[in-house]
CSV table of C-alpha atoms and ligand atoms in Angstrom, one decimal:
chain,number,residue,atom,x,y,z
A,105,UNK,CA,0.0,0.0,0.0
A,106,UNK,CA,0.8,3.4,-1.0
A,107,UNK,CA,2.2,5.6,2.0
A,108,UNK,CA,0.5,8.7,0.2
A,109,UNK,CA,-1.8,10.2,2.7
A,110,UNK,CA,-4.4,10.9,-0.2
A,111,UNK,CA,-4.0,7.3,-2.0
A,112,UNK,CA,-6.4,4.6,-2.5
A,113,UNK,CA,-5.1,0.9,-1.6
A,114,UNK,CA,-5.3,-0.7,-5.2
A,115,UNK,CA,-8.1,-2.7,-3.0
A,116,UNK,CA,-10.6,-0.1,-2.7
A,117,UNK,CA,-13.5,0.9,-5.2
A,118,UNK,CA,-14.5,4.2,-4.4
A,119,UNK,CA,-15.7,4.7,-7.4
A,120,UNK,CA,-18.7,2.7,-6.7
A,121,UNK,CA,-20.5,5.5,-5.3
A,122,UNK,CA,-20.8,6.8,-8.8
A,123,UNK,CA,-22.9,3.6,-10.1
A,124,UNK,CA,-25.0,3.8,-7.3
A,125,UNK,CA,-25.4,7.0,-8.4
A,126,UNK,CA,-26.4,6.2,-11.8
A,127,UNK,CA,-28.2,3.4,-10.8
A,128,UNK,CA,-30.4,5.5,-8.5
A,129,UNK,CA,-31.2,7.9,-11.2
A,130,UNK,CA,-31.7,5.4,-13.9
A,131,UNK,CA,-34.4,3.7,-11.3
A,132,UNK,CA,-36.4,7.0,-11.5
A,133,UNK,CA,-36.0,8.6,-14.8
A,134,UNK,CA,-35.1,6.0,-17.0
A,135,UNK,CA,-32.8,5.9,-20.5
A,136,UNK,CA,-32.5,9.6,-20.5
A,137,UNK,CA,-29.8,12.5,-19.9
A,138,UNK,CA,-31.5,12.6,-16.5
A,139,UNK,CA,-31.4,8.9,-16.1
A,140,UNK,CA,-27.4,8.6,-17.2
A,141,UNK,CA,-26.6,11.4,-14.7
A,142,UNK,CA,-26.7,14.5,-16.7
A,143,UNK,CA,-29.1,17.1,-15.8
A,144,UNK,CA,-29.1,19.2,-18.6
A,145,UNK,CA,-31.1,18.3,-21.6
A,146,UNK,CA,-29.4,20.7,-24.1
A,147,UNK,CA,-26.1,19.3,-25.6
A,148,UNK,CA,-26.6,16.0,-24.3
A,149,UNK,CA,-26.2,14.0,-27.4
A,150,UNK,CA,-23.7,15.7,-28.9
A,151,UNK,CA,-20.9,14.1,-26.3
A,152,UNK,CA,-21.2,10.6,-28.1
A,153,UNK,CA,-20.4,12.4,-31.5
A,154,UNK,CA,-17.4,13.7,-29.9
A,155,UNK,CA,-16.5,10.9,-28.4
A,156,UNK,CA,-16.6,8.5,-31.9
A,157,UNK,CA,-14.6,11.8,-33.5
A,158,UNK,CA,-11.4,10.0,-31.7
A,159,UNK,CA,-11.7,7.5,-35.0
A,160,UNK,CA,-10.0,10.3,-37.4
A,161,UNK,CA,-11.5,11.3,-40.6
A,162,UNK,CA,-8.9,9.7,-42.6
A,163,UNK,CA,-9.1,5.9,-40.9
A,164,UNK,CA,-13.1,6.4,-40.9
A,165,UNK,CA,-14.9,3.8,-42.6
A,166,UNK,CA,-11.9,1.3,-42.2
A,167,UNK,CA,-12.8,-2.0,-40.0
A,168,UNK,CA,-12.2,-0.9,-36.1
A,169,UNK,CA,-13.3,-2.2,-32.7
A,170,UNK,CA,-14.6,0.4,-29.7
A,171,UNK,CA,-14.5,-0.7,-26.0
A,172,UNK,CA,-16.8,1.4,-23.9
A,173,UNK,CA,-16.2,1.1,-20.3
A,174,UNK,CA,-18.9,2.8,-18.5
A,175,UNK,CA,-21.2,2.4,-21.2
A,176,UNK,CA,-24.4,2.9,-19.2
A,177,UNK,CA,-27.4,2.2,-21.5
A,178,UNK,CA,-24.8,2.0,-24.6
A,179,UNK,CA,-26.0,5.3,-26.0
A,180,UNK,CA,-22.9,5.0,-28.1
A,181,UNK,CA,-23.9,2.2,-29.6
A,182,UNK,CA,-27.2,4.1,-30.3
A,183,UNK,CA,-25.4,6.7,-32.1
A,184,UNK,CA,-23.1,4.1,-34.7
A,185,UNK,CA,-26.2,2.0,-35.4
A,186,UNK,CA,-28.0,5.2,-36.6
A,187,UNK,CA,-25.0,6.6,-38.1
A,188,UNK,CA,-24.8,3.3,-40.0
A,189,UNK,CA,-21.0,2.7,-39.0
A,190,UNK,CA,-21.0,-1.1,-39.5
A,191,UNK,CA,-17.5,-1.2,-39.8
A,192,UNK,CA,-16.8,-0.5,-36.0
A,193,UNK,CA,-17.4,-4.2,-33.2
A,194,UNK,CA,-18.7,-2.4,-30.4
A,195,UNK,CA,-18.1,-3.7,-26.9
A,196,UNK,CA,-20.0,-2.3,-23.8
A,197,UNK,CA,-18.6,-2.9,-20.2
A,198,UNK,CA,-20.5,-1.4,-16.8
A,199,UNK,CA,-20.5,-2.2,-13.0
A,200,UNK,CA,-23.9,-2.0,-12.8
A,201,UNK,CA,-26.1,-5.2,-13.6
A,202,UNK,CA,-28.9,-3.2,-14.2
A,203,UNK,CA,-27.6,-0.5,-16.8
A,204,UNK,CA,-26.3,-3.3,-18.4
A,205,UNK,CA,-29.4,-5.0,-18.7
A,206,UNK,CA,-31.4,-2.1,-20.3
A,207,UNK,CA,-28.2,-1.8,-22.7
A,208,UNK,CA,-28.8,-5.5,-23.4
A,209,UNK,CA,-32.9,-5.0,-23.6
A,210,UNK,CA,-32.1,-2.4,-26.4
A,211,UNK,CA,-29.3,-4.3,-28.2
A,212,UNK,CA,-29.8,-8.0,-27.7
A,213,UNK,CA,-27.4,-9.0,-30.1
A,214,UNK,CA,-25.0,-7.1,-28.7
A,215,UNK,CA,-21.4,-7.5,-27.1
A,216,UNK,CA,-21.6,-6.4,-23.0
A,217,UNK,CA,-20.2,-7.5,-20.4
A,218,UNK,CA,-21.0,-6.7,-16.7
A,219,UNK,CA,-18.2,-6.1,-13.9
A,220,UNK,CA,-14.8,-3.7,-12.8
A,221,UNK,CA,-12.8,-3.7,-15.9
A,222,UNK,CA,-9.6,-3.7,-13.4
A,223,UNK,CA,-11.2,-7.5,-12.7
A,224,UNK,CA,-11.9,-8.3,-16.3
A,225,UNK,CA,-8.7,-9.4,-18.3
A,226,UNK,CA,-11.2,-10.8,-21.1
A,227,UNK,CA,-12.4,-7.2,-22.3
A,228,UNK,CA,-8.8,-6.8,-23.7
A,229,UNK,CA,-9.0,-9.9,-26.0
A,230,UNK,CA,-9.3,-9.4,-28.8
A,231,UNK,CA,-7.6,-6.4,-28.3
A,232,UNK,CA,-9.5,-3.0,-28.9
A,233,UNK,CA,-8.4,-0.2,-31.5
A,234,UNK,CA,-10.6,2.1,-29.3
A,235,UNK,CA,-11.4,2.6,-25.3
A,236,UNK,CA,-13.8,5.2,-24.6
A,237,UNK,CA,-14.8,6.2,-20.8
A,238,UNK,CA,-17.7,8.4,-21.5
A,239,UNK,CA,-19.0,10.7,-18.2
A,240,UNK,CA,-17.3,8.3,-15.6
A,241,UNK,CA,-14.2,10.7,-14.8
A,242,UNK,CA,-16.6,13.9,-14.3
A,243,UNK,CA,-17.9,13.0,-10.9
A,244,UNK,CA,-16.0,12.3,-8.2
A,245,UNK,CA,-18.5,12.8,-5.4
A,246,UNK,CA,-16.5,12.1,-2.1
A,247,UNK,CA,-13.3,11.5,-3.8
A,248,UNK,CA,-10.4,14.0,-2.9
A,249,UNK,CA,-8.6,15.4,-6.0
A,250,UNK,CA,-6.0,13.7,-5.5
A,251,UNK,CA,-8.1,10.1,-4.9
A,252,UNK,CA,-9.6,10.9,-7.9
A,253,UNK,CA,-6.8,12.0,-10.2
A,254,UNK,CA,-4.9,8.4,-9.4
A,255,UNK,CA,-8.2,6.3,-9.7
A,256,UNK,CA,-8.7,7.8,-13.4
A,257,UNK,CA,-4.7,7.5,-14.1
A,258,UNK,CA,-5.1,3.8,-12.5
A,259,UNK,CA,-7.6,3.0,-15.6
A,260,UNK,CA,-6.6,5.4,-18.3
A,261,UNK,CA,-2.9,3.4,-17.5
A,262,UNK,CA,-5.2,-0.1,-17.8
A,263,UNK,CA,-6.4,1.3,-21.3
A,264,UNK,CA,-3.4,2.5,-22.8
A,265,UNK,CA,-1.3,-0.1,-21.9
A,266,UNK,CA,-3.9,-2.6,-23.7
A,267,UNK,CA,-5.7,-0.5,-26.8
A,268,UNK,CA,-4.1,-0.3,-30.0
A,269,UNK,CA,-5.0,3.1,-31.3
A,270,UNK,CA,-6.4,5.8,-29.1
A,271,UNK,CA,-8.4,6.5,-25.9
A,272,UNK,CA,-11.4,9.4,-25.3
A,273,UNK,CA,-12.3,10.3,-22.0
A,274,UNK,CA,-13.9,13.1,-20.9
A,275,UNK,CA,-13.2,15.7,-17.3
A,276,UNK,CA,-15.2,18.7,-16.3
A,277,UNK,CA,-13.6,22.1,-17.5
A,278,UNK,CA,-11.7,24.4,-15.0
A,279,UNK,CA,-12.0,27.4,-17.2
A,280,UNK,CA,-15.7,27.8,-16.1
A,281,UNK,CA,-17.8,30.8,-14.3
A,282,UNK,CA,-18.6,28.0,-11.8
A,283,UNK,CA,-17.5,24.7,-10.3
A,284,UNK,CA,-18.6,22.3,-7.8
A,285,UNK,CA,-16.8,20.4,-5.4
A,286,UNK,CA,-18.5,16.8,-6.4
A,287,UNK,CA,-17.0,17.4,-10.2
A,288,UNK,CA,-13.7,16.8,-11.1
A,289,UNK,CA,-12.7,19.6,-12.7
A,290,UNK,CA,-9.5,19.4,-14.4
A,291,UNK,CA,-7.1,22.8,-15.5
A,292,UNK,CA,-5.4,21.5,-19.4
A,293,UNK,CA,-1.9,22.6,-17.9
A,294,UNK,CA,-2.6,19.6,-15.2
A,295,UNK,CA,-4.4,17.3,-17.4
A,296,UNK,CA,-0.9,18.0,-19.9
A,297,UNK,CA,1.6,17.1,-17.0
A,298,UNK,CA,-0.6,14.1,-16.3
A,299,UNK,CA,-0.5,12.5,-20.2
A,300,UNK,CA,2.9,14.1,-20.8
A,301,UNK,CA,4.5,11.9,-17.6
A,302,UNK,CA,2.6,9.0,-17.6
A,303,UNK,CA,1.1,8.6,-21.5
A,304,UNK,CA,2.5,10.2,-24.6
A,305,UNK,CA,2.7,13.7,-26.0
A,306,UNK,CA,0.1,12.9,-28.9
A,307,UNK,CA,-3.3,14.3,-27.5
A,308,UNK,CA,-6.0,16.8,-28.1
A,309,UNK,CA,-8.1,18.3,-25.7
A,310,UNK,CA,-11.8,19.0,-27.1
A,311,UNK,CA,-13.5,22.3,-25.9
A,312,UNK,CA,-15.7,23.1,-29.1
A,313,UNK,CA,-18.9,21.4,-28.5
A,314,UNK,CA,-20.7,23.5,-25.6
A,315,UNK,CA,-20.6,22.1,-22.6
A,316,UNK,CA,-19.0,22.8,-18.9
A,317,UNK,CA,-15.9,19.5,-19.8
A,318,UNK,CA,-14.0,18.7,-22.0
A,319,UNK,CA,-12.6,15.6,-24.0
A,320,UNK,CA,-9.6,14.1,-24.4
A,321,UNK,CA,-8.4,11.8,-26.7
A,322,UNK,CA,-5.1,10.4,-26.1
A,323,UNK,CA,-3.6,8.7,-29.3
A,324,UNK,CA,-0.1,5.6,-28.6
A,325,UNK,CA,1.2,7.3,-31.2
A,326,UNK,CA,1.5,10.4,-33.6
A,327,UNK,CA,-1.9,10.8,-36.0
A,328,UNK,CA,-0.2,11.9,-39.1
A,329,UNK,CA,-3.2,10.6,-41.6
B,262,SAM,C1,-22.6,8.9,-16.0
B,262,SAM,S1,-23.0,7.3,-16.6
B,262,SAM,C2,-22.5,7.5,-18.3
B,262,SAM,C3,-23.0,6.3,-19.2
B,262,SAM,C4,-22.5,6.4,-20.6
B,262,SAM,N1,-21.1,6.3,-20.8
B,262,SAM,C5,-23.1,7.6,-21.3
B,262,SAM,O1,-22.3,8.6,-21.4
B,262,SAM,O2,-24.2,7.7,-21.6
B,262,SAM,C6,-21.6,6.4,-16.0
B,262,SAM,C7,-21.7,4.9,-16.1
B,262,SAM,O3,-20.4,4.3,-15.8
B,262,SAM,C8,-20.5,3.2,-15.0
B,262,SAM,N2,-19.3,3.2,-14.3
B,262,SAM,C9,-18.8,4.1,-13.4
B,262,SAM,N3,-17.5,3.8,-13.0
B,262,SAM,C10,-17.2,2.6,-13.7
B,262,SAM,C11,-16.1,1.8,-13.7
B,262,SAM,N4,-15.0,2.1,-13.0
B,262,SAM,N5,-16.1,0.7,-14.4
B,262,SAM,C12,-17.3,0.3,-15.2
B,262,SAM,N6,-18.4,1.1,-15.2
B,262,SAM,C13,-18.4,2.2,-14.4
B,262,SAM,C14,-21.8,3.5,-14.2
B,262,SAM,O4,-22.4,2.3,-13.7
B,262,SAM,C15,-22.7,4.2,-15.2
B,262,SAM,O5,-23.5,3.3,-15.9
């Protein structure tokens, strides 16, 4: 164990409070923004457009495989059926048996699998081009800073080291009128120091799209295409 006076044992799910979260909400307002945890209506889909805008223009439409951790009710999945993009395997992993099962109701023939991906050495196989963590690093409830910034480094680190391509995540913004102190609001400067010492230099940071975050989508290596 860590003799940081901020750390989390390796052991410990803090996290956990978040699904129950979720849960909670899902149990009262169903497969909507309110039901996945967002309370504003306006600009709620758009996130999932950003987040599938990791897969570059120029590899678009070339065979690919997306690993959504978090996925909730697999909105994602939602948005490529709609969109048509049968050349990306989808595969949806939550905690929560029952945001899996409404992913499942919606999707039967789907890919999901229910548990803690840090228990689940099986999502990795067959390895994916894409992780995304959609709305599961913007919380962090009881969670210090600190707690929270090594929990989300814990699994971006579980990610990188076993995607091919590129990960999207997403963090509330600092450079807001307002915060609160159950978001995790991250300043770029920090989030840079974090994916420059621990990840690689080749990121962008997505601001464009309206909302109080931002998304990130770290890349193994340099996107020259
Ligand atoms: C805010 S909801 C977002 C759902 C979906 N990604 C979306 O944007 O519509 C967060 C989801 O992540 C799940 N979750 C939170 N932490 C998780 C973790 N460490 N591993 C797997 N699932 C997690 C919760 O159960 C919940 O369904």
């Amino acid at each position: 164990m860590s003799s940081e006076p901020n750390s989390i044992s390796p052991d410990a799910r803090p996290y956990h409070g978040l699904v129950q979260m979720v849960e909670a909400l899902h149990a009262e307002h169903g497969d909507t923004h309110r039901g996945l945890g967002y309370p504003r209506a306006e600009g709620f889909d758009v996130r999932y457009r950003v987040y599938l805008d990791v897969i570059r223009a120029a590899v678009r439409g070339t065979p690919c495989s997306v690993l959504d951790i978090g996925c909730g009710t697999a909105r994602l999945l939602d948005l490529i059926k709609s969109l048509g993009r049968t050349e990306i395997a989808y595969r949806g992993v939550d905690l929560s048996p029952q945001l899996i099962s409404a992913a499942q109701e919606k999707h039967p023939e789907a890919d999901f699998v229910c548990g803690d991906p840090f228990d689940l050495g099986e999502i990795w196989s067959p390895q994916p081009d894409y992780v995304v963590f959609g709305g599961i690093f913007t919380c962090r409830l009881e969670m210090t800073v600190e707690q929270m910034t090594e929990y989300m480094l814990r699994l971006l680190q579980l990610a990188f080291k076993n995607c091919r391509r590129a990960i999207a995540f997403n963090v509330m913004s600092h450079h807001v009128d307002w915060q609160r102190d159950d978001l995790f609001h991250v300043p770029f400067d920090r989030m840079a120091e974090i994916l420059n010492a621990n990840f690689s230099r080749h990121y962008v940071f997505r601001a464009d799209y309206g909302l109080y975050e931002y998304t990130v989508y770290l890349y193994r290596s340099p996107v020259t295409e």
